[in-house]
mmCIF file of C-alpha atoms in Angstrom:
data_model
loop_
_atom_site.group_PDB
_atom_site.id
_atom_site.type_symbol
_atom_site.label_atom_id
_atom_site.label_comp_id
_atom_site.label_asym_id
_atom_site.label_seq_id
_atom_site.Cartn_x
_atom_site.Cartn_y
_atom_site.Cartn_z
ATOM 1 C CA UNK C 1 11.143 13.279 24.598
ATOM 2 C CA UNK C 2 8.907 15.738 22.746
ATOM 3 C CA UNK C 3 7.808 14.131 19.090
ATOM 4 C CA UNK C 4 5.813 16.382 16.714
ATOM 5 C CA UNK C 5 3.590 14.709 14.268
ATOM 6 C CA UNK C 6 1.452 15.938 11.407
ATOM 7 C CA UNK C 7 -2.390 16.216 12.100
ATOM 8 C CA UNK C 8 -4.298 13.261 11.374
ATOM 9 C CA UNK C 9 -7.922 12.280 10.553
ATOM 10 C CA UNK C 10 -9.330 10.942 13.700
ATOM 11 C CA UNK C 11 -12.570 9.463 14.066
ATOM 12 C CA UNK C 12 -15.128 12.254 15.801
ATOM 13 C CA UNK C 13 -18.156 12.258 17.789
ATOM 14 C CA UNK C 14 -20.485 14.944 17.989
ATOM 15 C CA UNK C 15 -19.535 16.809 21.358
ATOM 16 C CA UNK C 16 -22.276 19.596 20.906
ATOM 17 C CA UNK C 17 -23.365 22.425 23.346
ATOM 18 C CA UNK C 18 -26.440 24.499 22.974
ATOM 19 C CA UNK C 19 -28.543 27.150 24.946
ATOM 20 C CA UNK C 20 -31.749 28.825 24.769
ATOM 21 C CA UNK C 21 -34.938 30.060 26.101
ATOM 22 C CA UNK C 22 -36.993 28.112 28.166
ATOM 23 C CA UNK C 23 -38.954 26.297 25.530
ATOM 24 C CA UNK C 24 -37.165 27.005 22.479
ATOM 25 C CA UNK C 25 -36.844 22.889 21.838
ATOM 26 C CA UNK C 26 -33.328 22.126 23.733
ATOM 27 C CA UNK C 27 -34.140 19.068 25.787
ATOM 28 C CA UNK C 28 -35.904 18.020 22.181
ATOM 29 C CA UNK C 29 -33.405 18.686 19.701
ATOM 30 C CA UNK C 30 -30.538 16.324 22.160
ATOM 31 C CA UNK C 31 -33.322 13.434 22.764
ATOM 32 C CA UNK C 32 -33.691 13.275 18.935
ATOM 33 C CA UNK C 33 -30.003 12.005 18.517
ATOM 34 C CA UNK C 34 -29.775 7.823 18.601
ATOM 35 C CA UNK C 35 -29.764 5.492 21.472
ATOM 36 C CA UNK C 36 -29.785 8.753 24.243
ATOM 37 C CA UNK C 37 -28.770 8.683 27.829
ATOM 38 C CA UNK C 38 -29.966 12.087 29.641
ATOM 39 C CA UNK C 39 -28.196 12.841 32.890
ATOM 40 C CA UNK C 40 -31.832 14.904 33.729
ATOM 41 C CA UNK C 41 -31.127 17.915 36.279
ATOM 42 C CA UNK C 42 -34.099 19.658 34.913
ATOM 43 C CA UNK C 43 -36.994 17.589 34.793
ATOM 44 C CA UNK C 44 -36.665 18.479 31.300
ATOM 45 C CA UNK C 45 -37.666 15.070 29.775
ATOM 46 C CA UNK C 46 -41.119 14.324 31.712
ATOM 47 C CA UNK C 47 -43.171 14.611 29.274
ATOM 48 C CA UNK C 48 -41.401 13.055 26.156
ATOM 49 C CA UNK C 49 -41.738 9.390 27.287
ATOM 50 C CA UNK C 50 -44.242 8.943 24.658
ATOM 51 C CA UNK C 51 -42.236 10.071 21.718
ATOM 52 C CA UNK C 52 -39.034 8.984 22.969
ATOM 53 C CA UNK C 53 -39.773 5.466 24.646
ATOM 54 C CA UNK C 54 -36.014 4.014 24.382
ATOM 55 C CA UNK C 55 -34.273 6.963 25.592
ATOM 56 C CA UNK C 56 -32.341 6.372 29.198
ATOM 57 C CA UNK C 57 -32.217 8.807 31.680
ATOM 58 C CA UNK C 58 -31.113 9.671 35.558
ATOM 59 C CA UNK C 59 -32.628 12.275 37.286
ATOM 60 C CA UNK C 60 -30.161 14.039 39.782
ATOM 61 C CA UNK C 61 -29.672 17.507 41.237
ATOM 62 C CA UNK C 62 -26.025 16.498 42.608
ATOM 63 C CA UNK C 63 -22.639 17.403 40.871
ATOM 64 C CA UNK C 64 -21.288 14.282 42.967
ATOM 65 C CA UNK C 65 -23.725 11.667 41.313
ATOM 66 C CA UNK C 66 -23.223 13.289 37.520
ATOM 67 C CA UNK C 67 -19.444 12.568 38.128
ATOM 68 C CA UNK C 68 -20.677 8.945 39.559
ATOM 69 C CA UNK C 69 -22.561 8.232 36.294
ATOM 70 C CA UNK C 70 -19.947 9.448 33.925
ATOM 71 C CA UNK C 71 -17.611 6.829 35.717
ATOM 72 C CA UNK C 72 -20.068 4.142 35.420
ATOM 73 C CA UNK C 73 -20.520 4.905 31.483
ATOM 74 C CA UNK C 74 -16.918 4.735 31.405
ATOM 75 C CA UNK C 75 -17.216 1.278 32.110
ATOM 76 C CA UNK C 76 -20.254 0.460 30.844
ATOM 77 C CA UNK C 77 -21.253 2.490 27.729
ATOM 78 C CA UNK C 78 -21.078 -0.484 24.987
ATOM 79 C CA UNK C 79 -23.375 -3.057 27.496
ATOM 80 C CA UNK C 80 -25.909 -0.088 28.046
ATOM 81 C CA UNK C 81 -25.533 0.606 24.475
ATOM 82 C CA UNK C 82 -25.411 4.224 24.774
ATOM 83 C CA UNK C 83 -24.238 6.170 21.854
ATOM 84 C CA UNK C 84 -25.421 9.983 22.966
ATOM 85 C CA UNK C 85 -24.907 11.283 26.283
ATOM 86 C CA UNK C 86 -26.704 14.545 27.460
ATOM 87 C CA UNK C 87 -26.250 16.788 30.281
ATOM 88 C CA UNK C 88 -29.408 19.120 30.856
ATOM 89 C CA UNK C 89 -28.209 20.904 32.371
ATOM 90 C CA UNK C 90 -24.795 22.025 32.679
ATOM 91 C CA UNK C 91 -25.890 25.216 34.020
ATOM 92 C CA UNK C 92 -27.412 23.521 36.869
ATOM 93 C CA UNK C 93 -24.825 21.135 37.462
ATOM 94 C CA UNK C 94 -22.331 24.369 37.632
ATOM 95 C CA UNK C 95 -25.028 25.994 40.087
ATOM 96 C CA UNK C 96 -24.740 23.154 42.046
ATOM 97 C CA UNK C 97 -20.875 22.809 42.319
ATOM 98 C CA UNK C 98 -20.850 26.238 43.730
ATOM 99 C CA UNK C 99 -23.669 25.497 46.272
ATOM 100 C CA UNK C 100 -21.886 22.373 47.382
ATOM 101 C CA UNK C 101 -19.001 24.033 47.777
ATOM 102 C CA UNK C 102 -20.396 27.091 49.734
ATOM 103 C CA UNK C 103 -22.621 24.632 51.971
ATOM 104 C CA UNK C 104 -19.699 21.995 52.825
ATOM 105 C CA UNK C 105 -17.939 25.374 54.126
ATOM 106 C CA UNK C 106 -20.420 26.556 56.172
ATOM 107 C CA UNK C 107 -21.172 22.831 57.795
ATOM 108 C CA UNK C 108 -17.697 22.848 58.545
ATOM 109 C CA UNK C 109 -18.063 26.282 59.773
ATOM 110 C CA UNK C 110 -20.942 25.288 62.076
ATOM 111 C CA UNK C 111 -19.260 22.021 63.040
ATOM 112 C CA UNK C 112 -16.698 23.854 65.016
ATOM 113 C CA UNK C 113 -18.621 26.596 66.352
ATOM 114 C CA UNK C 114 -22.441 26.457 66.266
ATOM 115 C CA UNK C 115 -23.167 30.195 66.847
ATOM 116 C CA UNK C 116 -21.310 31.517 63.747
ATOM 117 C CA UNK C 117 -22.397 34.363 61.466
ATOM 118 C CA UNK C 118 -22.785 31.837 58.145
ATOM 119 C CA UNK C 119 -23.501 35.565 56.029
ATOM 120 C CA UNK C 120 -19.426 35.908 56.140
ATOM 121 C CA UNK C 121 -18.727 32.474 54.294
ATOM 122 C CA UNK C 122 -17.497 32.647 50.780
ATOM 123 C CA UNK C 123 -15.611 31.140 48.602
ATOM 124 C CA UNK C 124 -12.281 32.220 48.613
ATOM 125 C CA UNK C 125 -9.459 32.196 45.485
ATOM 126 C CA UNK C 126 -8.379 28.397 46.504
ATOM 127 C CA UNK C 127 -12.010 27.018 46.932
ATOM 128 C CA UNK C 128 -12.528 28.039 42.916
ATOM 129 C CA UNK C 129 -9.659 26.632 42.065
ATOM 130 C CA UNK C 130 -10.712 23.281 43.288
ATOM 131 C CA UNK C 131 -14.395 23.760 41.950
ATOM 132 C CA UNK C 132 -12.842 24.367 38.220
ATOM 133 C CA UNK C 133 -10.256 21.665 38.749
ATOM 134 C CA UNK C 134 -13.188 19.285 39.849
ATOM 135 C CA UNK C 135 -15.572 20.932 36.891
ATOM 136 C CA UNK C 136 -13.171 20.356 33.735
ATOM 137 C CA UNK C 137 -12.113 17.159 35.022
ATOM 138 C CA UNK C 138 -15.657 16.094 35.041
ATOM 139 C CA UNK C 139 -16.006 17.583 31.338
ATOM 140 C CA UNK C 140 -12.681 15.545 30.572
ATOM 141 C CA UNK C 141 -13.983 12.396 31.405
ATOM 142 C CA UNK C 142 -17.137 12.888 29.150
ATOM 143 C CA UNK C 143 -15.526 14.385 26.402
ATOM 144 C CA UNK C 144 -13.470 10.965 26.404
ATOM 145 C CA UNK C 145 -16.304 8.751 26.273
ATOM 146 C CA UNK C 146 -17.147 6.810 23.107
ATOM 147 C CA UNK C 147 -20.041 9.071 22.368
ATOM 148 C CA UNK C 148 -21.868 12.156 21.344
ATOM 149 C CA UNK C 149 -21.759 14.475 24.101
ATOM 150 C CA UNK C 150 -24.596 17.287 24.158
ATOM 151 C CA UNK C 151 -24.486 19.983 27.411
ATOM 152 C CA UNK C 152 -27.330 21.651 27.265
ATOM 153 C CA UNK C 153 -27.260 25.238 28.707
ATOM 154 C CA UNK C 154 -29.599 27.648 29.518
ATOM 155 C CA UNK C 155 -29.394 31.908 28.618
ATOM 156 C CA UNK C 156 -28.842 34.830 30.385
ATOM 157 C CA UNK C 157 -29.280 38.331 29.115
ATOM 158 C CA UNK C 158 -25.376 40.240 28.154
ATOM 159 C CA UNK C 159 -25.130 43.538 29.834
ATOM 160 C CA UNK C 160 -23.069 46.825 28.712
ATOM 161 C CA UNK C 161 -22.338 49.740 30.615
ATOM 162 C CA UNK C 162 -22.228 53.363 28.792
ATOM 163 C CA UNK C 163 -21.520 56.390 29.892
ATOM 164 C CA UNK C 164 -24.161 58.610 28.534
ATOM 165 C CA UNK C 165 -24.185 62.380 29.620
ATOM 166 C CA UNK C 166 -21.850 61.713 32.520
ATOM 167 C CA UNK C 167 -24.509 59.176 34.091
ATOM 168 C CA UNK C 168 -23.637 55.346 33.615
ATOM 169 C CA UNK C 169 -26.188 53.158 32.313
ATOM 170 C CA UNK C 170 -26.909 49.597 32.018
ATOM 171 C CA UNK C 171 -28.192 48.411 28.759
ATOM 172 C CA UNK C 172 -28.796 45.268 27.217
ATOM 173 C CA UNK C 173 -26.476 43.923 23.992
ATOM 174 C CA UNK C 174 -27.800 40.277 23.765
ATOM 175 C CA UNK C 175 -27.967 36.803 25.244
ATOM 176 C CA UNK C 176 -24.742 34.435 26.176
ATOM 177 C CA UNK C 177 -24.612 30.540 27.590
ATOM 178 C CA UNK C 178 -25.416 30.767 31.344
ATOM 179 C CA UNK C 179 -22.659 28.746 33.067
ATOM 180 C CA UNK C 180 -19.136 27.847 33.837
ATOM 181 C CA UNK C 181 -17.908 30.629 30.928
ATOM 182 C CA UNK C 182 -14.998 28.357 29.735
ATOM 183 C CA UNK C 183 -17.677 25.096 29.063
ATOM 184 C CA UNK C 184 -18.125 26.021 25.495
ATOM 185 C CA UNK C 185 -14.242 25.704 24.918
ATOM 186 C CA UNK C 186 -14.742 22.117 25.406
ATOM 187 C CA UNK C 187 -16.732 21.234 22.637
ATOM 188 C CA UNK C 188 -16.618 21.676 18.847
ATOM 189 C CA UNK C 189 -19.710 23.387 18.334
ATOM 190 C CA UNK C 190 -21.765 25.899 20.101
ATOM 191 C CA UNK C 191 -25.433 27.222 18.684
ATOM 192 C CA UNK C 192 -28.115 28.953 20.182
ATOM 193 C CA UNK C 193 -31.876 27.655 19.873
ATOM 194 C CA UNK C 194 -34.285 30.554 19.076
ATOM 195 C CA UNK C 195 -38.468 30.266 18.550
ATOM 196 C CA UNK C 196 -39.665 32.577 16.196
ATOM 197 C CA UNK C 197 -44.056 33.451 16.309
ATOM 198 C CA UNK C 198 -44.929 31.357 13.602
ATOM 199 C CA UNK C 199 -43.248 27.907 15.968
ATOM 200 C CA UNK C 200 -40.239 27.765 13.897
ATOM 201 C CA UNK C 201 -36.997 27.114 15.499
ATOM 202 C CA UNK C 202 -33.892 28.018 14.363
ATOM 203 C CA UNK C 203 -30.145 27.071 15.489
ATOM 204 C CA UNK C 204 -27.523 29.891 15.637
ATOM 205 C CA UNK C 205 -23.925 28.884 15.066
ATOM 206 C CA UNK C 206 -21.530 30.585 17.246
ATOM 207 C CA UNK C 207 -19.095 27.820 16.564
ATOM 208 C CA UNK C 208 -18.431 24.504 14.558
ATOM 209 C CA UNK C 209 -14.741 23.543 14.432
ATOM 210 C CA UNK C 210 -15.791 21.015 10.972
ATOM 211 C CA UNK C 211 -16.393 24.052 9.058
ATOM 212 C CA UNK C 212 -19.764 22.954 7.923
ATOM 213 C CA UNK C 213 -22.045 25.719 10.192
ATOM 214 C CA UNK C 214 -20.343 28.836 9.554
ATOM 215 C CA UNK C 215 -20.568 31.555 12.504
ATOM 216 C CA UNK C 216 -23.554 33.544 12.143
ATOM 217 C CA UNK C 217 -25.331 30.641 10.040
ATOM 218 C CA UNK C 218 -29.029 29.710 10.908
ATOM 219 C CA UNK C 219 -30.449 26.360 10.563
ATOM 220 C CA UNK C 220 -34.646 25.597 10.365
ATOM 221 C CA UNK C 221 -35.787 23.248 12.821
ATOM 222 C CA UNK C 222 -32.271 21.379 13.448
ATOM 223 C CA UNK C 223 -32.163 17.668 13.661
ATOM 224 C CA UNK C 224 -29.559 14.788 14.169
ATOM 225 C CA UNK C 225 -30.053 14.272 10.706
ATOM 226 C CA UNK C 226 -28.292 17.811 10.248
ATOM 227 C CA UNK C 227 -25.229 16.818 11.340
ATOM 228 C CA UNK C 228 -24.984 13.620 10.176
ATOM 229 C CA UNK C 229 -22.156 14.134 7.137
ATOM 230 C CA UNK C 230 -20.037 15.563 10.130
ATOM 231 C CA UNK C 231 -19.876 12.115 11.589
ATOM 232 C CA UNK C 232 -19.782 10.047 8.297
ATOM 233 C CA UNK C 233 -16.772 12.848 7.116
ATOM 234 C CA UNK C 234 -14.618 11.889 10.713
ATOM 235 C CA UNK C 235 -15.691 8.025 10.859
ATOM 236 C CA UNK C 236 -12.723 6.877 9.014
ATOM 237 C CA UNK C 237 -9.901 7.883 10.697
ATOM 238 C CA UNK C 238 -7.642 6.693 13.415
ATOM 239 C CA UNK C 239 -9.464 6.181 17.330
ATOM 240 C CA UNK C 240 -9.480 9.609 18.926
ATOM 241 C CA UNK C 241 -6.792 10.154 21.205
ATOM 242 C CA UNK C 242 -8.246 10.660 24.814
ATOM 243 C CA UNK C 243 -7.413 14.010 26.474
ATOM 244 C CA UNK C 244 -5.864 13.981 29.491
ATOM 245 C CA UNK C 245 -7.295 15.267 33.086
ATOM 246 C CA UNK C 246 -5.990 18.371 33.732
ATOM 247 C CA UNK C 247 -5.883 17.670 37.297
ATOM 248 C CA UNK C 248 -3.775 14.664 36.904
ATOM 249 C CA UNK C 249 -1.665 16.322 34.452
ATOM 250 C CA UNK C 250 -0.993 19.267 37.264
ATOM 251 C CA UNK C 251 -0.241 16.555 39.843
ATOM 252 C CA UNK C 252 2.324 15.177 37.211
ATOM 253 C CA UNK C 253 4.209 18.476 36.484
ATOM 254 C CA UNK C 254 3.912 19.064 40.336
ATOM 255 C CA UNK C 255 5.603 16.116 41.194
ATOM 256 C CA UNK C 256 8.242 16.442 38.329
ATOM 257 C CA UNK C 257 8.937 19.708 39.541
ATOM 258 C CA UNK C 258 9.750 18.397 43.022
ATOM 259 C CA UNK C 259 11.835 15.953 41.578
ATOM 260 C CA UNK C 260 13.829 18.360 39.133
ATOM 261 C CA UNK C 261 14.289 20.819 42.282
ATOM 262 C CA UNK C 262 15.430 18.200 44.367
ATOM 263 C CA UNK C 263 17.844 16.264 41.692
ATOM 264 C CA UNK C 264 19.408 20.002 40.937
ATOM 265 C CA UNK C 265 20.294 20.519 45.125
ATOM 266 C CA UNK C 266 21.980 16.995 44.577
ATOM 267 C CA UNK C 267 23.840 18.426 42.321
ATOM 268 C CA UNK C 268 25.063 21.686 43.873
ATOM 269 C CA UNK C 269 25.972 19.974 46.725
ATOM 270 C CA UNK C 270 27.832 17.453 44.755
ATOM 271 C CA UNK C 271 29.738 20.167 43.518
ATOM 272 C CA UNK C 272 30.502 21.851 46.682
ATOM 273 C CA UNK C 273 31.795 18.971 48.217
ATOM 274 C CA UNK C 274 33.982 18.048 44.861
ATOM 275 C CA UNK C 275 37.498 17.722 45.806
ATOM 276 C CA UNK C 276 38.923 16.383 42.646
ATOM 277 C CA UNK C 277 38.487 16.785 38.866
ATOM 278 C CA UNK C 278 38.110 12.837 38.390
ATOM 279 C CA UNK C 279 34.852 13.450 40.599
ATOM 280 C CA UNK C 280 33.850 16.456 38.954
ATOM 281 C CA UNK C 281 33.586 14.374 35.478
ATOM 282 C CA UNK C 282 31.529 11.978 37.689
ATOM 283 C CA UNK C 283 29.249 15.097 38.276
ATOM 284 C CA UNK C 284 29.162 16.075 34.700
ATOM 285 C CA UNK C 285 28.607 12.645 33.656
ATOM 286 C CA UNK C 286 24.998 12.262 36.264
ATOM 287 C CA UNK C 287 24.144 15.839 34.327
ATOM 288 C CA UNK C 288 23.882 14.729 31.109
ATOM 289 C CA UNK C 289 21.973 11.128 32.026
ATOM 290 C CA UNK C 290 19.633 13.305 33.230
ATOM 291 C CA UNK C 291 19.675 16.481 31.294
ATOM 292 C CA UNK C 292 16.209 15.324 29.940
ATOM 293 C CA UNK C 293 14.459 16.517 33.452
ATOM 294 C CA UNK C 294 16.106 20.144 33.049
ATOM 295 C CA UNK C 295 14.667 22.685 31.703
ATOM 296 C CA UNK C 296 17.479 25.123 29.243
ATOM 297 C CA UNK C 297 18.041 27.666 32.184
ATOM 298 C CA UNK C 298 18.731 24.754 34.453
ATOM 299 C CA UNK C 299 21.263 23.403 32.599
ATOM 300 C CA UNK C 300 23.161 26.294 32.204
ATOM 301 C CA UNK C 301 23.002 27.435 35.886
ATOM 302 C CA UNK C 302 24.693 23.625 36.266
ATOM 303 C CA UNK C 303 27.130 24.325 33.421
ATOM 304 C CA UNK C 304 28.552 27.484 34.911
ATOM 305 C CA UNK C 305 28.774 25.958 38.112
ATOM 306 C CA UNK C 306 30.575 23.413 36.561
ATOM 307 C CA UNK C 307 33.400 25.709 34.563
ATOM 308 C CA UNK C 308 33.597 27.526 38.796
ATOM 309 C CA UNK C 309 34.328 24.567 40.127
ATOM 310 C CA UNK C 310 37.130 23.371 37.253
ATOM 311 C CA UNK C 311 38.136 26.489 37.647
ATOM 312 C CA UNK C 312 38.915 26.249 41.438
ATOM 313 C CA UNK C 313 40.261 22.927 41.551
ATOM 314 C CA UNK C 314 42.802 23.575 38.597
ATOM 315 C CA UNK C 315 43.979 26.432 40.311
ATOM 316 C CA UNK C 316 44.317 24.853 43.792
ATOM 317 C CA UNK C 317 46.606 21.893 41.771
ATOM 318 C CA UNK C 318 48.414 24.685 40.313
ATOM 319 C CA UNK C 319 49.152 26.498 43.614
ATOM 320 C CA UNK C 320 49.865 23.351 45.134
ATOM 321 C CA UNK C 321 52.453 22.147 42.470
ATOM 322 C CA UNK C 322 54.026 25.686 43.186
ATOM 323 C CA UNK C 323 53.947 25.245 47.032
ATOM 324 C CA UNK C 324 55.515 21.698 46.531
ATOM 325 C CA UNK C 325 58.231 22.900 44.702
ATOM 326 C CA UNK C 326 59.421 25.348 46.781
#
């Protein structure tokens, strides 16, 4: 049963993703933030053990271990007392997914055939459904996680094509987040880190669901400290309900699906083989204890089958009645 609700005040964490230039003060800017666990694809944090002595990290270049450690924080975030978990970066661990993906194929490929041409593997339309299934379940999980989440992207230059003079031509229009494109839908806020000549750095708000960045805003040299009054404005509310994996939720629907298709045979058959009315309210009596698994369309399909099959047996009594008193 479907119950609507009015919003409520939940109690947030920050779940923050950024980009920039190499150097513009990413991997910086996400250590800053208290009691920090990196998941380090980058290298980035060699050379802040000085200024950031308490800060955990794990240094990995595998998609498969990032999931690992996200499952381990799930069970182990309050005894490693972790309140800030970074990614840097997420457009290395997409990178990766893809090259996993592409190399387990052509193993496989080689596996059963050593001489093959490996230039002709790709990934076809199934294999990237199962790398974003495996990608926003990962993103799921730490999006659920009793923490700040910060994914920490890097930039690539946005391209436009015009048609100048009959000739098309290339020409750049800006920068975007390099990575899985639909990462940024994740989170509630989404800023670019510039550098300008004279060292200052500067955020750029693309997106902040609290309201308190607007798009377009800049912000000098951005700190924890900055966003601070978003977590003291959310900290009073109810726990924040966990999203679901999409994956699991698929599985669900598929398997409710099966079930709905295979209940509504049951029931055409029932009525095919329906000799009497008596049975037939039998049959209309299964419907409605579980109308709940139909969808509207379904249940109308079963109603008119219903009003044919009333329809024939009244008639047959009829003719029958007539034939008997003859």
């Amino acid at each position: 049963m479907v119950k609507f609700e009015k919003i409520k005040s939940v109690k947030k964490h920050l779940k923050i993703c950024l980009y920039g230039a190499p150097g513009s003060g990413k991997s910086f800017y996400a250590l800053g933030f208290k009691n920090c666990l990196v998941l380090d694809m980058e290298s980035g944090t060699d050379l802040y053990c000085d200024r950031f002595p308490e800060a955990l990290i794990f240094k990995t270049k595998s998609f498969n271990e990032v999931c690992e450690s996200v499952d381990e924080l799930e069970k182990n975030l309050t005894k490693l007392n972790v309140q800030t978990v970074v990614i840097d970066s997420c457009t290395v661990l997409w990178s990766q997914l893809l090259d996993s993906k592409l190399d387990s194929k052509k193993l496989k490929l080689l596996r059963s055939n050593s001489k093959a041409n490996l230039d002709s593997v790709d990934l076809t339309f199934n294999d990237w459904g199962d790398i974003k299934r495996r990608y926003n379940s990962l993103i799921t999980k730490l999006c659920n996680l009793d923490a700040n989440i910060i994914l920490i992207g890097r930039v690539k230059d946005e391209y436009e094509i015009k048609n100048i003079a009959g000739h098309q031509e290339i020409s750049k229009v800006g920068v975007k987040f390099s990575g899985e494109k639909d990462t940024p839908y994740a989170l509630d806020i989404l800023f670019r880190l510039e550098c300008t000549s004279d060292g200052k750095r500067y955020a750029i708000f693309e997106k902040d669901r609290s309201g308190t960045y607007p798009v377009g805003s800049r912000l000098e040299n951005p700190t924890y400290k900055d966003f601070q009054s978003i977590l003291d404005r959310y900290n009073k509310g109810e726990s924040e309900v966990k999203q679901k994996i999409e994956a699991e939720e698929s599985s669900k629907d598929a398997e409710a699906e099966l079930n709905k298709e295979a209940k509504l045979r049951e029931m055409f058959d029932w009525f095919n083989n329906c000799n009497t009315t008596l049975e037939l309210k039998t049959i209309s009596d299964e419907i409605e204890k579980n109308k709940t698994m139909f969808s509207t369309s379904d249940l109308e399909l079963l109603r008119t089958e219903y009003k044919r099959k009333y329809k024939e047996l009244t008639t047959n009594l009829v003719l029958a009645g007539n034939n008997g008193g003859r």
